[in-house]
PDB file of C-alpha atoms and ligand atoms in Angstrom:
ATOM      1  CA  MET A 137     104.187  81.182  95.216  1.00 96.00           C
ATOM      2  CA  ILE A 138     102.469  84.513  94.547  1.00 98.00           C
ATOM      3  CA  ILE A 139      99.273  84.610  92.494  1.00 98.00           C
ATOM      4  CA  THR A 140      97.680  87.972  91.655  1.00 98.00           C
ATOM      5  CA  ILE A 141      94.027  88.242  90.675  1.00 98.00           C
ATOM      6  CA  ASP A 142      92.948  91.662  89.435  1.00 98.00           C
ATOM      7  CA  GLY A 143      89.819  92.944  87.743  1.00 97.00           C
ATOM      8  CA  PRO A 144      86.721  95.095  88.202  1.00 96.00           C
ATOM      9  CA  ALA A 145      84.195  94.716  91.051  1.00 92.00           C
ATOM     10  CA  ALA A 146      82.024  91.579  91.172  1.00 93.00           C
ATOM     11  CA  ALA A 147      83.843  89.793  88.333  1.00 96.00           C
ATOM     12  CA  GLY A 148      84.395  86.740  90.566  1.00 94.00           C
ATOM     13  CA  LYS A 149      87.876  87.556  91.912  1.00 96.00           C
ATOM     14  CA  GLY A 150      86.965  87.034  95.574  1.00 95.00           C
ATOM     15  CA  THR A 151      85.451  83.580  95.030  1.00 95.00           C
ATOM     16  CA  VAL A 152      88.346  82.425  92.836  1.00 98.00           C
ATOM     17  CA  SER A 153      90.967  83.835  95.238  1.00 98.00           C
ATOM     18  CA  ALA A 154      89.423  82.210  98.305  1.00 96.00           C
ATOM     19  CA  TYR A 155      89.134  78.873  96.463  1.00 98.00           C
ATOM     20  CA  LEU A 156      92.763  78.909  95.270  1.00 98.00           C
ATOM     21  CA  ALA A 157      94.046  79.986  98.691  1.00 98.00           C
ATOM     22  CA  GLU A 158      92.202  77.089 100.336  1.00 97.00           C
ATOM     23  CA  LYS A 159      93.156  74.475  97.696  1.00 97.00           C
ATOM     24  CA  TYR A 160      96.855  75.350  97.536  1.00 97.00           C
ATOM     25  CA  LYS A 161      97.259  76.311 101.236  1.00 97.00           C
ATOM     26  CA  LEU A 162      98.172  79.925 100.455  1.00 98.00           C
ATOM     27  CA  ALA A 163      97.368  83.044 102.477  1.00 98.00           C
ATOM     28  CA  TYR A 164      94.777  85.386 100.990  1.00 97.00           C
ATOM     29  CA  PHE A 165      95.093  89.189 100.854  1.00 97.00           C
ATOM     30  CA  ASP A 166      91.980  91.045  99.718  1.00 97.00           C
ATOM     31  CA  THR A 167      93.675  94.389  98.971  1.00 98.00           C
ATOM     32  CA  GLY A 168      90.331  96.171  98.477  1.00 97.00           C
ATOM     33  CA  MET A 169      90.089  96.005 102.280  1.00 98.00           C
ATOM     34  CA  VAL A 170      92.892  98.530 102.783  1.00 98.00           C
ATOM     35  CA  TYR A 171      91.133 101.091 100.570  1.00 98.00           C
ATOM     36  CA  ARG A 172      87.724 100.304 102.100  1.00 98.00           C
ATOM     37  CA  ALA A 173      89.245 100.803 105.576  1.00 98.00           C
ATOM     38  CA  VAL A 174      90.664 104.220 104.655  1.00 98.00           C
ATOM     39  CA  GLY A 175      87.451 105.264 102.861  1.00 98.00           C
ATOM     40  CA  LEU A 176      85.207 104.158 105.723  1.00 98.00           C
ATOM     41  CA  GLN A 177      87.412 105.812 108.343  1.00 98.00           C
ATOM     42  CA  MET A 178      87.086 109.082 106.365  1.00 98.00           C
ATOM     43  CA  VAL A 179      83.283 108.699 106.247  1.00 98.00           C
ATOM     44  CA  LEU A 180      83.032 107.841 109.969  1.00 98.00           C
ATOM     45  CA  THR A 181      85.119 110.875 110.948  1.00 98.00           C
ATOM     46  CA  GLU A 182      83.054 113.067 108.583  1.00 98.00           C
ATOM     47  CA  SER A 183      86.153 113.903 106.542  1.00 98.00           C
ATOM     48  CA  ASP A 184      85.883 114.793 102.859  1.00 98.00           C
ATOM     49  CA  VAL A 185      87.000 111.743 100.860  1.00 98.00           C
ATOM     50  CA  ASN A 186      88.376 114.146  98.219  1.00 98.00           C
ATOM     51  CA  ASP A 187      90.830 115.589 100.781  1.00 98.00           C
ATOM     52  CA  GLU A 188      94.037 113.821  99.707  1.00 98.00           C
ATOM     53  CA  ALA A 189      96.189 115.070 102.617  1.00 98.00           C
ATOM     54  CA  LYS A 190      93.673 113.864 105.221  1.00 98.00           C
ATOM     55  CA  ALA A 191      93.204 110.513 103.437  1.00 98.00           C
ATOM     56  CA  GLU A 192      96.999 110.091 103.261  1.00 98.00           C
ATOM     57  CA  GLN A 193      97.228 110.663 107.018  1.00 98.00           C
ATOM     58  CA  VAL A 194      94.510 108.028 107.630  1.00 98.00           C
ATOM     59  CA  ALA A 195      96.335 105.616 105.285  1.00 98.00           C
ATOM     60  CA  LYS A 196      99.657 106.135 107.074  1.00 98.00           C
ATOM     61  CA  GLU A 197      98.010 105.390 110.425  1.00 98.00           C
ATOM     62  CA  LEU A 198      96.227 102.248 109.174  1.00 98.00           C
ATOM     63  CA  SER A 199      97.325  99.000 110.829  1.00 95.00           C
ATOM     64  CA  PHE A 200      96.136  95.434 110.195  1.00 91.00           C
ATOM     65  CA  PRO A 201      94.170  95.265 113.500  1.00 93.00           C
ATOM     66  CA  LYS A 202      92.489  98.628 112.725  1.00 97.00           C
ATOM     67  CA  MET A 203      91.545  97.359 109.241  1.00 97.00           C
ATOM     68  CA  MET A 204      90.054  94.180 110.737  1.00 95.00           C
ATOM     69  CA  GLU A 205      88.076  96.258 113.261  1.00 97.00           C
ATOM     70  CA  LEU A 206      86.687  98.525 110.505  1.00 98.00           C
ATOM     71  CA  SER A 207      85.799  95.460 108.396  1.00 98.00           C
ATOM     72  CA  LYS A 208      83.077  94.587 110.950  1.00 98.00           C
ATOM     73  CA  HIS A 209      81.224  97.865 110.304  1.00 97.00           C
ATOM     74  CA  LYS A 210      77.933  97.509 108.411  1.00 94.00           C
ATOM     75  CA  ASP A 211      79.067  99.911 105.670  1.00 95.00           C
ATOM     76  CA  PHE A 212      82.456  98.295 105.063  1.00 97.00           C
ATOM     77  CA  ARG A 213      81.048  96.117 102.244  1.00 92.00           C
ATOM     78  CA  SER A 214      78.117  98.342 101.277  1.00 89.00           C
ATOM     79  CA  ASP A 215      78.177 100.852  98.415  1.00 86.00           C
ATOM     80  CA  ILE A 216      79.002 103.607 100.905  1.00 93.00           C
ATOM     81  CA  GLY A 217      82.264 101.779 101.694  1.00 95.00           C
ATOM     82  CA  GLY A 218      82.843 100.876  98.030  1.00 92.00           C
ATOM     83  CA  GLN A 219      82.397 104.403  96.714  1.00 92.00           C
ATOM     84  CA  ALA A 220      84.513 105.938  99.513  1.00 97.00           C
ATOM     85  CA  ALA A 221      87.245 103.342  98.775  1.00 97.00           C
ATOM     86  CA  SER A 222      87.101 104.151  95.081  1.00 94.00           C
ATOM     87  CA  VAL A 223      87.548 107.909  95.716  1.00 96.00           C
ATOM     88  CA  VAL A 224      90.390 107.620  98.253  1.00 98.00           C
ATOM     89  CA  SER A 225      92.159 104.968  96.150  1.00 97.00           C
ATOM     90  CA  ALA A 226      92.486 107.470  93.286  1.00 96.00           C
ATOM     91  CA  HIS A 227      94.762 109.692  95.440  1.00 97.00           C
ATOM     92  CA  PRO A 228      98.402 108.858  94.535  1.00 97.00           C
ATOM     93  CA  LYS A 229      99.603 109.679  98.088  1.00 98.00           C
ATOM     94  CA  VAL A 230      97.097 107.229  99.572  1.00 98.00           C
ATOM     95  CA  ARG A 231      98.249 104.462  97.204  1.00 98.00           C
ATOM     96  CA  ALA A 232     101.885 105.192  98.048  1.00 98.00           C
ATOM     97  CA  ALA A 233     101.153 105.087 101.795  1.00 98.00           C
ATOM     98  CA  LEU A 234      99.440 101.680 101.504  1.00 98.00           C
ATOM     99  CA  LEU A 235     101.877  99.999  99.098  1.00 98.00           C
ATOM    100  CA  LYS A 236     104.484  98.738 101.598  1.00 96.00           C
ATOM    101  CA  MET A 237     101.827  97.251 103.884  1.00 95.00           C
ATOM    102  CA  GLN A 238     100.518  95.192 100.947  1.00 97.00           C
ATOM    103  CA  GLN A 239     103.977  94.192  99.676  1.00 98.00           C
ATOM    104  CA  ASN A 240     105.276  93.285 103.153  1.00 96.00           C
ATOM    105  CA  PHE A 241     102.547  90.677 103.536  1.00 95.00           C
ATOM    106  CA  ALA A 242     104.315  88.528 100.911  1.00 96.00           C
ATOM    107  CA  LEU A 243     107.556  88.571 102.948  1.00 95.00           C
ATOM    108  CA  ASN A 244     105.920  86.749 105.853  1.00 93.00           C
ATOM    109  CA  PRO A 245     102.483  85.536 104.732  1.00 96.00           C
ATOM    110  CA  THR A 246     100.163  84.239 107.432  1.00 93.00           C
ATOM    111  CA  PHE A 247      96.729  82.630 107.640  1.00 95.00           C
ATOM    112  CA  ALA A 248      93.956  84.216 109.716  1.00 88.00           C
ATOM    113  CA  ASP A 249      95.056  82.157 112.761  1.00 92.00           C
ATOM    114  CA  GLY A 250      98.599  83.582 112.567  1.00 90.00           C
ATOM    115  CA  THR A 251     100.338  80.441 111.212  1.00 96.00           C
ATOM    116  CA  SER A 252     102.764  80.852 108.289  1.00 96.00           C
ATOM    117  CA  ALA A 253     101.832  80.203 104.682  1.00 97.00           C
ATOM    118  CA  LYS A 254     104.115  79.388 101.732  1.00 94.00           C
ATOM    119  CA  GLY A 255     102.642  82.014  99.489  1.00 97.00           C
ATOM    120  CA  VAL A 256      99.823  84.452  98.855  1.00 98.00           C
ATOM    121  CA  VAL A 257      96.848  84.967  96.592  1.00 98.00           C
ATOM    122  CA  TYR A 258      96.450  88.727  96.140  1.00 98.00           C
ATOM    123  CA  ASP A 259      93.058  90.048  95.019  1.00 98.00           C
ATOM    124  CA  GLY A 260      92.664  93.657  93.838  1.00 97.00           C
ATOM    125  CA  ARG A 261      93.069  96.085  90.971  1.00 96.00           C
ATOM    126  CA  ASP A 262      96.843  96.632  90.711  1.00 97.00           C
ATOM    127  CA  THR A 263      98.335  93.607  92.460  1.00 98.00           C
ATOM    128  CA  GLY A 264      99.877  92.229  89.240  1.00 98.00           C
ATOM    129  CA  THR A 265     100.968  95.618  87.909  1.00 97.00           C
ATOM    130  CA  VAL A 266     102.202  97.461  91.032  1.00 97.00           C
ATOM    131  CA  VAL A 267     102.036  95.456  94.285  1.00 98.00           C
ATOM    132  CA  CYS A 268     103.662  92.224  93.012  1.00 98.00           C
ATOM    133  CA  PRO A 269     105.022  92.780  89.509  1.00 98.00           C
ATOM    134  CA  ASP A 270     107.134  89.584  89.871  1.00 97.00           C
ATOM    135  CA  ALA A 271     104.226  87.270  90.779  1.00 98.00           C
ATOM    136  CA  GLU A 272     104.451  83.733  89.337  1.00 98.00           C
ATOM    137  CA  LEU A 273     100.895  83.801  87.990  1.00 98.00           C
ATOM    138  CA  LYS A 274      98.814  86.864  87.112  1.00 98.00           C
ATOM    139  CA  LEU A 275      95.136  86.609  86.272  1.00 98.00           C
ATOM    140  CA  PHE A 276      92.784  89.389  85.192  1.00 98.00           C
ATOM    141  CA  ILE A 277      89.187  88.367  85.789  1.00 98.00           C
ATOM    142  CA  THR A 278      86.455  90.404  84.158  1.00 98.00           C
ATOM    143  CA  ALA A 279      82.785  90.246  83.062  1.00 97.00           C
ATOM    144  CA  SER A 280      80.270  92.601  81.440  1.00 97.00           C
ATOM    145  CA  THR A 281      79.031  95.504  83.578  1.00 97.00           C
ATOM    146  CA  GLU A 282      75.418  94.224  83.579  1.00 97.00           C
ATOM    147  CA  ILE A 283      76.405  90.714  84.695  1.00 97.00           C
ATOM    148  CA  ARG A 284      78.608  92.118  87.464  1.00 97.00           C
ATOM    149  CA  ALA A 285      75.827  94.446  88.631  1.00 97.00           C
ATOM    150  CA  GLN A 286      73.385  91.490  88.719  1.00 97.00           C
ATOM    151  CA  ARG A 287      75.853  89.469  90.827  1.00 95.00           C
ATOM    152  CA  ARG A 288      76.513  92.346  93.229  1.00 94.00           C
ATOM    153  CA  TYR A 289      72.767  93.067  93.561  1.00 95.00           C
ATOM    154  CA  LYS A 290      72.137  89.386  94.438  1.00 95.00           C
ATOM    155  CA  GLU A 291      74.915  89.507  97.076  1.00 92.00           C
ATOM    156  CA  PHE A 292      73.398  92.642  98.645  1.00 90.00           C
ATOM    157  CA  VAL A 293      69.912  91.080  98.733  1.00 94.00           C
ATOM    158  CA  GLU A 294      71.339  87.937 100.377  1.00 94.00           C
ATOM    159  CA  LYS A 295      73.085  90.080 103.001  1.00 89.00           C
ATOM    160  CA  GLY A 296      69.881  92.060 103.629  1.00 90.00           C
ATOM    161  CA  ILE A 297      71.399  95.317 102.277  1.00 86.00           C
ATOM    162  CA  GLN A 298      68.574  97.554 100.937  1.00 88.00           C
ATOM    163  CA  THR A 299      69.183  98.724  97.364  1.00 92.00           C
ATOM    164  CA  SER A 300      67.874  98.375  93.784  1.00 96.00           C
ATOM    165  CA  TYR A 301      69.455  96.800  90.696  1.00 97.00           C
ATOM    166  CA  GLU A 302      69.450 100.214  88.950  1.00 97.00           C
ATOM    167  CA  LYS A 303      71.350 101.823  91.845  1.00 95.00           C
ATOM    168  CA  VAL A 304      73.909  98.976  91.917  1.00 95.00           C
ATOM    169  CA  LEU A 305      74.417  99.268  88.135  1.00 97.00           C
ATOM    170  CA  GLU A 306      74.819 103.050  88.319  1.00 96.00           C
ATOM    171  CA  ASP A 307      77.340 102.771  91.190  1.00 93.00           C
ATOM    172  CA  MET A 308      79.269 100.099  89.322  1.00 93.00           C
ATOM    173  CA  VAL A 309      79.549 102.242  86.170  1.00 95.00           C
ATOM    174  CA  THR A 310      80.769 105.202  88.277  1.00 93.00           C
ATOM    175  CA  ARG A 311      83.290 103.074  90.188  1.00 90.00           C
ATOM    176  CA  ASP A 312      84.595 101.320  87.016  1.00 92.00           C
ATOM    177  CA  LYS A 313      85.084 104.682  85.329  1.00 93.00           C
ATOM    178  CA  ARG A 314      86.948 106.145  88.327  1.00 91.00           C
ATOM    179  CA  ASP A 315      89.122 103.016  88.796  1.00 92.00           C
ATOM    180  CA  SER A 316      90.063 102.846  85.088  1.00 92.00           C
ATOM    181  CA  SER A 317      90.673 106.534  84.448  1.00 94.00           C
ATOM    182  CA  ARG A 318      92.701 107.498  87.541  1.00 93.00           C
ATOM    183  CA  SER A 319      96.330 108.459  86.944  1.00 93.00           C
ATOM    184  CA  ALA A 320      97.786 106.318  89.763  1.00 92.00           C
ATOM    185  CA  ALA A 321      97.672 102.568  89.073  1.00 92.00           C
ATOM    186  CA  PRO A 322      94.586 102.549  86.823  1.00 93.00           C
ATOM    187  CA  LEU A 323      92.685  99.282  86.554  1.00 94.00           C
ATOM    188  CA  LYS A 324      94.232  97.387  83.640  1.00 94.00           C
ATOM    189  CA  PRO A 325      95.669  93.916  83.090  1.00 97.00           C
ATOM    190  CA  ALA A 326      99.428  93.447  83.556  1.00 97.00           C
ATOM    191  CA  GLU A 327     101.139  92.759  80.230  1.00 97.00           C
ATOM    192  CA  ASP A 328     101.789  89.172  81.306  1.00 98.00           C
ATOM    193  CA  ALA A 329      98.335  88.593  82.847  1.00 98.00           C
ATOM    194  CA  ILE A 330      95.974  85.925  81.546  1.00 98.00           C
ATOM    195  CA  ILE A 331      92.545  87.476  80.931  1.00 98.00           C
ATOM    196  CA  ILE A 332      89.456  85.460  81.844  1.00 98.00           C
ATOM    197  CA  ASP A 333      85.972  86.751  80.980  1.00 98.00           C
ATOM    198  CA  THR A 334      83.453  85.150  83.356  1.00 97.00           C
ATOM    199  CA  SER A 335      80.301  86.709  81.784  1.00 97.00           C
ATOM    200  CA  SER A 336      78.977  83.408  80.461  1.00 97.00           C
ATOM    201  CA  LEU A 337      80.747  81.034  82.866  1.00 96.00           C
ATOM    202  CA  ASN A 338      79.668  79.624  86.197  1.00 94.00           C
ATOM    203  CA  ILE A 339      82.183  79.365  89.044  1.00 94.00           C
ATOM    204  CA  ASN A 340      83.045  75.720  88.237  1.00 96.00           C
ATOM    205  CA  GLU A 341      83.745  76.585  84.607  1.00 98.00           C
ATOM    206  CA  VAL A 342      85.963  79.485  85.707  1.00 97.00           C
ATOM    207  CA  LEU A 343      87.898  77.218  88.078  1.00 98.00           C
ATOM    208  CA  GLN A 344      88.325  74.568  85.352  1.00 98.00           C
ATOM    209  CA  LYS A 345      90.139  77.209  83.305  1.00 98.00           C
ATOM    210  CA  ILE A 346      92.281  78.461  86.187  1.00 98.00           C
ATOM    211  CA  ILE A 347      93.353  75.284  88.014  1.00 98.00           C
ATOM    212  CA  PRO A 348      95.564  74.011  85.133  1.00 98.00           C
ATOM    213  CA  LEU A 349      97.274  77.429  85.014  1.00 98.00           C
ATOM    214  CA  VAL A 350      98.147  77.164  88.708  1.00 98.00           C
ATOM    215  CA  GLU A 351      99.215  73.504  88.444  1.00 97.00           C
ATOM    216  CA  ALA A 352     101.570  74.410  85.600  1.00 97.00           C
ATOM    217  CA  LYS A 353     103.362  76.851  87.927  1.00 94.00           C
ATOM    218  CA  LEU A 354     103.694  74.515  90.913  1.00 88.00           C
TER     219      LEU A 354
HETATM  220  O1  LIG B1061      87.652  95.041  95.566  1.00 65.06           O
HETATM  221  P1  LIG B1061      86.812  96.044  96.306  1.00 65.06           P
HETATM  222  O2  LIG B1061      85.475  96.297  95.689  1.00 65.06           O
HETATM  223  O3  LIG B1061      86.708  95.727  97.759  1.00 65.06           O
HETATM  224  O4  LIG B1061      87.654  97.407  96.204  1.00 65.06           O
HETATM  225  C1  LIG B1061      87.113  98.633  96.642  1.00 65.06           C
HETATM  226  C2  LIG B1061      87.774  99.759  95.855  1.00 65.06           C
HETATM  227  O5  LIG B1061      89.144  99.851  96.265  1.00 65.06           O
HETATM  228  C3  LIG B1061      87.823  99.563  94.339  1.00 65.06           C
HETATM  229  O6  LIG B1061      86.699 100.106  93.677  1.00 65.06           O
HETATM  230  C4  LIG B1061      89.075 100.312  93.948  1.00 65.06           C
HETATM  231  O7  LIG B1061      88.757 101.670  93.747  1.00 65.06           O
HETATM  232  C5  LIG B1061      89.964 100.215  95.161  1.00 65.06           C
HETATM  233  N1  LIG B1061      91.037  99.252  95.006  1.00 65.06           N
HETATM  234  C6  LIG B1061      92.195  99.677  94.384  1.00 65.06           C
HETATM  235  N2  LIG B1061      93.268  98.853  94.291  1.00 65.06           N
HETATM  236  C7  LIG B1061      93.215  97.606  94.784  1.00 65.06           C
HETATM  237  C8  LIG B1061      92.032  97.125  95.391  1.00 65.06           C
HETATM  238  C9  LIG B1061      90.942  97.980  95.478  1.00 65.06           C
HETATM  239  O8  LIG B1061      92.265 100.799  93.912  1.00 65.06           O
HETATM  240  N3  LIG B1061      94.311  96.816  94.683  1.00 65.06           N
END
């Protein structure tokens, strides 16, 4: 069973994906991590994130253990990591270099402890359109920019990351624009995706909409 959950930042994809993975005993692949890992590695080595050839080389050398190591860095989840990921992910050669790694996960999905899973929940921007076009269930989760910026700001405050709501909103608008307007795999719902707007819904209400869709596919 492959479920893809795509959509813009802070729409609720991560929470929904983790919940579904736990409930239906599926592995979880947060594909934003591969782009964050490449972006952060570029920043840490003082490389220009706009340098496609260099970013492609970093992407080709990326392994799962390296990605997990980078994910512990303080800027992996911060806006520095998010913006760097957004720039490197717009390079077609970087996307091509990271595609197989993402697709291969579905061939032998595993939980964090290494045991095998019967399927995967993919979370990202193009998992229903490019990574797994044959997924059994495709969801596109979205919400208004202001609501998403409020959610992201709250997350940062809870994690002790210093920022302001205005800065988070500005970064979100920039990132949304870059993700939606890039030529390679722009952020858009797959034709057969079910679109869920979470602007006025709490997490329980979102799950009440999604669970029957999953059950129907089981
Ligand atoms: O989801 P997350 O915020 O961690 O993603 C970071 C960035 O990685 C996104 O803004 C997007 O530019 C890029 N990304 C992507 N394709 C994916 C997942 C993430 O282009 N499947």
